[in-house]
Amino acid sequence: MRDIETIGILGGGQLGRMLTLEAKRMGYRVVTLEPLPNSPCGQVADEQIVAAYDDLRAIGELGARCDVVTYEFENIPLASVRTLETDGRLVRPSGDVLRITQDRLLEKAFVRDAGCTIAPFAGVSDPSELEHAIATIGFPAVVKTARGGYDGKGQWVVRNASDARAAFAEAKGAILIFESFVPFDLEVSVICARGSDGTIVSFPVTENQHDHGVLATTIVPARVSDDIAARVKAQAATVGEKLGIIGAYCIEFFVMADQIFVNEIAPRVHNSGHYSLDATQISQYEAHVRAICDLPLVTPKLFDAAVMVNILGTNSGDRLDGVHELLADPDTKLHVYGKRHAALRRKMAHFTVLGDDVAAALAKAETARGLLSWRPSRSR
Ligand SMILES: Nc1ncnc2c1ncn2[C@@H]1O[C@H](COP(=O)(O)OP(=O)(O)O)[C@@H](O)[C@H]1O
Ligand SMILES: [Mg+2]
């Protein structure tokens, strides 16, 4: 058992913010490192170190001030985590986990070797590999940058060879993954948390609807058979075990008839787990804190059906209208991230609606979504 008082978080976005709020409630100090001053996480943490993720001096300072360091997104430089580890700092999840999960090619190969089903894929780093992928994987396909992508960024759906060559040119030399397009019925994910003693707990399987590659809605529990939900949880546990991850993680799947395909692993708390702040007795954020601080992991219990709706910016103003009407519903909780500018498709806030069943929660969520809009701020 480690004696942990201060948690360091690499990354200062909304995931770090919600993680911090839960960690603070549990009595921890939190220091975040993030280049954007007054970040969503920095606003609620004890301290924010304002520095780039590859500033090794600042990274060293974070390590020196904290008993454990974690991250809220996987696109931080591996060298920064390796530096902390070399300095003898505790980083959870480890650099070995980050190395695999920040590279789609390593991640897909890992998941396949763990015995999970995935869409056929090939790595593409030059024109001859592209032609090989076109010939062997075929169309339709999705071309993604192997590293650095999120929220559908760095992705192209390609339907023929000329689309594929255009995507390759647009990627400007980035290493790519060329994967078969899965005509799925629905997408699901599961959040798990694994402790240093190997205990794994899983949250309910959720159903995720995306819009332009960005999560729009999460429905809990997912509308899949018990058999599919059990297979999703079993595969997620196997992957977590084989990775040796310590902390919360999320695995996304495509469901097509009775088949499941792993899409990707996030070695961190995840947007599809936001609902757990309001619908389960421990949230994914608390589960992560428990895992990285060697506290007991308990099985999450779902109180009610839940629907989580992401509120994205529209670039038409920074003030959210309709909150009064939204909050008139006793089963709706609003979470706002403290970002100043509601740029187009930027994740600004979310709300979760609880209901006796999924149909009831969904109906209310659809009405609630229509209440909200952005308008320009009052000038001060
Ligand atoms: N092979 C695929 N077949 C069908 N849809 C896909 C495929 N890969 C990605 N997508 C769609 O794009 C979304 C984002 O892709 P994903 O690989 O999860 O990247 P990100 O890191 O941006 O979340 C997925 O949730 C899914 O809706
Ligand atoms: Mg994804």
JSON list of N, CA and C and ligand atoms in Angstrom, two decimals, residues 104 142 144 149-153 155 179-182 184 187 210 213 252 254 263-264, ligand 1:
[
{"chain": "A", "resi": 104, "resn": "ARG", "atom": "N", "xyz": [-2.10, 3.38, -32.88]},
{"chain": "A", "resi": 104, "resn": "ARG", "atom": "CA", "xyz": [-3.18, 2.48, -33.30]},
{"chain": "A", "resi": 104, "resn": "ARG", "atom": "C", "xyz": [-2.66, 1.15, -33.86]},
{"chain": "A", "resi": 142, "resn": "VAL", "atom": "N", "xyz": [-11.47, 2.70, -43.58]},
{"chain": "A", "resi": 142, "resn": "VAL", "atom": "CA", "xyz": [-11.21, 3.93, -42.84]},
{"chain": "A", "resi": 142, "resn": "VAL", "atom": "C", "xyz": [-9.69, 4.05, -42.72]},
{"chain": "A", "resi": 144, "resn": "LYS", "atom": "N", "xyz": [-6.70, 6.07, -40.91]},
{"chain": "A", "resi": 144, "resn": "LYS", "atom": "CA", "xyz": [-6.51, 6.90, -39.71]},
{"chain": "A", "resi": 144, "resn": "LYS", "atom": "C", "xyz": [-5.02, 7.12, -39.49]},
{"chain": "A", "resi": 149, "resn": "GLY", "atom": "N", "xyz": [-4.56, 10.99, -33.17]},
{"chain": "A", "resi": 149, "resn": "GLY", "atom": "CA", "xyz": [-5.96, 11.28, -33.52]},
{"chain": "A", "resi": 149, "resn": "GLY", "atom": "C", "xyz": [-6.88, 11.21, -32.31]},
{"chain": "A", "resi": 150, "resn": "TYR", "atom": "N", "xyz": [-7.98, 11.95, -32.36]},
{"chain": "A", "resi": 150, "resn": "TYR", "atom": "CA", "xyz": [-9.04, 11.83, -31.35]},
{"chain": "A", "resi": 150, "resn": "TYR", "atom": "C", "xyz": [-10.27, 12.49, -31.91]},
{"chain": "A", "resi": 151, "resn": "ASP", "atom": "N", "xyz": [-11.45, 12.14, -31.38]},
{"chain": "A", "resi": 151, "resn": "ASP", "atom": "CA", "xyz": [-12.70, 12.73, -31.84]},
{"chain": "A", "resi": 151, "resn": "ASP", "atom": "C", "xyz": [-12.82, 12.71, -33.37]},
{"chain": "A", "resi": 152, "resn": "GLY", "atom": "N", "xyz": [-12.38, 11.62, -33.98]},
{"chain": "A", "resi": 152, "resn": "GLY", "atom": "CA", "xyz": [-12.51, 11.48, -35.42]},
{"chain": "A", "resi": 152, "resn": "GLY", "atom": "C", "xyz": [-11.52, 12.32, -36.22]},
{"chain": "A", "resi": 153, "resn": "LYS", "atom": "N", "xyz": [-10.60, 13.02, -35.52]},
{"chain": "A", "resi": 153, "resn": "LYS", "atom": "CA", "xyz": [-9.62, 13.83, -36.25]},
{"chain": "A", "resi": 153, "resn": "LYS", "atom": "C", "xyz": [-8.54, 12.92, -36.82]},
{"chain": "A", "resi": 155, "resn": "GLN", "atom": "N", "xyz": [-8.82, 11.22, -39.71]},
{"chain": "A", "resi": 155, "resn": "GLN", "atom": "CA", "xyz": [-9.49, 10.02, -40.26]},
{"chain": "A", "resi": 155, "resn": "GLN", "atom": "C", "xyz": [-10.17, 10.33, -41.57]},
{"chain": "A", "resi": 179, "resn": "GLU", "atom": "N", "xyz": [-7.94, 0.47, -42.30]},
{"chain": "A", "resi": 179, "resn": "GLU", "atom": "CA", "xyz": [-8.75, -0.62, -41.74]},
{"chain": "A", "resi": 179, "resn": "GLU", "atom": "C", "xyz": [-10.08, -0.75, -42.44]},
{"chain": "A", "resi": 180, "resn": "SER", "atom": "N", "xyz": [-10.55, -1.97, -42.50]},
{"chain": "A", "resi": 180, "resn": "SER", "atom": "CA", "xyz": [-11.80, -2.26, -43.15]},
{"chain": "A", "resi": 180, "resn": "SER", "atom": "C", "xyz": [-12.93, -1.52, -42.43]},
{"chain": "A", "resi": 181, "resn": "PHE", "atom": "N", "xyz": [-13.85, -0.94, -43.18]},
{"chain": "A", "resi": 181, "resn": "PHE", "atom": "CA", "xyz": [-15.00, -0.27, -42.59]},
{"chain": "A", "resi": 181, "resn": "PHE", "atom": "C", "xyz": [-15.96, -1.34, -42.07]},
{"chain": "A", "resi": 182, "resn": "VAL", "atom": "N", "xyz": [-16.37, -1.21, -40.82]},
{"chain": "A", "resi": 182, "resn": "VAL", "atom": "CA", "xyz": [-17.29, -2.19, -40.22]},
{"chain": "A", "resi": 182, "resn": "VAL", "atom": "C", "xyz": [-18.71, -1.61, -40.29]},
{"chain": "A", "resi": 184, "resn": "PHE", "atom": "N", "xyz": [-21.39, -1.55, -38.77]},
{"chain": "A", "resi": 184, "resn": "PHE", "atom": "CA", "xyz": [-21.93, -2.00, -37.49]},
{"chain": "A", "resi": 184, "resn": "PHE", "atom": "C", "xyz": [-23.40, -1.62, -37.31]},
{"chain": "A", "resi": 187, "resn": "GLU", "atom": "N", "xyz": [-22.50, 0.95, -31.74]},
{"chain": "A", "resi": 187, "resn": "GLU", "atom": "CA", "xyz": [-21.20, 1.01, -31.06]},
{"chain": "A", "resi": 187, "resn": "GLU", "atom": "C", "xyz": [-21.45, 0.96, -29.57]},
{"chain": "A", "resi": 210, "resn": "HIS", "atom": "N", "xyz": [-22.27, 8.48, -32.32]},
{"chain": "A", "resi": 210, "resn": "HIS", "atom": "CA", "xyz": [-21.32, 9.51, -32.71]},
{"chain": "A", "resi": 210, "resn": "HIS", "atom": "C", "xyz": [-21.89, 10.38, -33.81]},
{"chain": "A", "resi": 213, "resn": "GLY", "atom": "N", "xyz": [-17.70, 11.63, -35.99]},
{"chain": "A", "resi": 213, "resn": "GLY", "atom": "CA", "xyz": [-16.57, 11.09, -35.23]},
{"chain": "A", "resi": 213, "resn": "GLY", "atom": "C", "xyz": [-16.50, 11.54, -33.78]},
{"chain": "A", "resi": 252, "resn": "GLU", "atom": "N", "xyz": [-13.70, 0.44, -26.71]},
{"chain": "A", "resi": 252, "resn": "GLU", "atom": "CA", "xyz": [-14.82, 0.68, -27.62]},
{"chain": "A", "resi": 252, "resn": "GLU", "atom": "C", "xyz": [-14.96, -0.52, -28.56]},
{"chain": "A", "resi": 254, "resn": "PHE", "atom": "N", "xyz": [-17.43, -2.34, -31.90]},
{"chain": "A", "resi": 254, "resn": "PHE", "atom": "CA", "xyz": [-18.52, -2.30, -32.88]},
{"chain": "A", "resi": 254, "resn": "PHE", "atom": "C", "xyz": [-19.32, -3.58, -32.68]},
{"chain": "A", "resi": 263, "resn": "ASN", "atom": "N", "xyz": [-12.74, -1.78, -31.29]},
{"chain": "A", "resi": 263, "resn": "ASN", "atom": "CA", "xyz": [-12.31, -0.63, -32.09]},
{"chain": "A", "resi": 263, "resn": "ASN", "atom": "C", "xyz": [-11.04, -0.02, -31.48]},
{"chain": "A", "resi": 264, "resn": "GLU", "atom": "N", "xyz": [-11.15, 0.45, -30.24]},
{"chain": "A", "resi": 264, "resn": "GLU", "atom": "CA", "xyz": [-9.93, 1.03, -29.65]},
{"chain": "A", "resi": 264, "resn": "GLU", "atom": "C", "xyz": [-9.95, 0.99, -28.13]},
{"chain": "B", "resi": 1, "resn": "LIG", "atom": "N1", "xyz": [-13.34, 0.64, -39.06]},
{"chain": "B", "resi": 1, "resn": "LIG", "atom": "C1", "xyz": [-14.39, 1.41, -38.85]},
{"chain": "B", "resi": 1, "resn": "LIG", "atom": "N2", "xyz": [-15.60, 1.10, -39.37]},
{"chain": "B", "resi": 1, "resn": "LIG", "atom": "C2", "xyz": [-16.69, 1.88, -39.17]},
{"chain": "B", "resi": 1, "resn": "LIG", "atom": "N3", "xyz": [-16.67, 3.02, -38.46]},
{"chain": "B", "resi": 1, "resn": "LIG", "atom": "C3", "xyz": [-15.51, 3.40, -37.90]},
{"chain": "B", "resi": 1, "resn": "LIG", "atom": "C4", "xyz": [-14.31, 2.62, -38.07]},
{"chain": "B", "resi": 1, "resn": "LIG", "atom": "N4", "xyz": [-13.32, 3.23, -37.40]},
{"chain": "B", "resi": 1, "resn": "LIG", "atom": "C5", "xyz": [-13.86, 4.34, -36.84]},
{"chain": "B", "resi": 1, "resn": "LIG", "atom": "N5", "xyz": [-15.17, 4.46, -37.14]},
{"chain": "B", "resi": 1, "resn": "LIG", "atom": "C6", "xyz": [-16.09, 5.52, -36.68]},
{"chain": "B", "resi": 1, "resn": "LIG", "atom": "O1", "xyz": [-15.35, 6.67, -36.30]},
{"chain": "B", "resi": 1, "resn": "LIG", "atom": "C7", "xyz": [-15.44, 6.91, -34.88]},
{"chain": "B", "resi": 1, "resn": "LIG", "atom": "C8", "xyz": [-14.11, 7.42, -34.35]},
{"chain": "B", "resi": 1, "resn": "LIG", "atom": "O2", "xyz": [-13.08, 6.47, -34.61]},
{"chain": "B", "resi": 1, "resn": "LIG", "atom": "P1", "xyz": [-12.09, 5.94, -33.49]},
{"chain": "B", "resi": 1, "resn": "LIG", "atom": "O3", "xyz": [-11.24, 4.89, -34.10]},
{"chain": "B", "resi": 1, "resn": "LIG", "atom": "O4", "xyz": [-12.87, 5.55, -32.30]},
{"chain": "B", "resi": 1, "resn": "LIG", "atom": "O5", "xyz": [-11.16, 7.20, -33.24]},
{"chain": "B", "resi": 1, "resn": "LIG", "atom": "P2", "xyz": [-11.14, 8.35, -32.15]},
{"chain": "B", "resi": 1, "resn": "LIG", "atom": "O6", "xyz": [-9.82, 8.14, -31.48]},
{"chain": "B", "resi": 1, "resn": "LIG", "atom": "O7", "xyz": [-11.21, 9.60, -32.94]},
{"chain": "B", "resi": 1, "resn": "LIG", "atom": "O8", "xyz": [-12.30, 8.12, -31.21]},
{"chain": "B", "resi": 1, "resn": "LIG", "atom": "C9", "xyz": [-15.85, 5.55, -34.31]},
{"chain": "B", "resi": 1, "resn": "LIG", "atom": "O9", "xyz": [-16.47, 5.69, -33.05]},
{"chain": "B", "resi": 1, "resn": "LIG", "atom": "C10", "xyz": [-16.80, 5.07, -35.40]},
{"chain": "B", "resi": 1, "resn": "LIG", "atom": "O10", "xyz": [-18.04, 5.72, -35.33]}
]
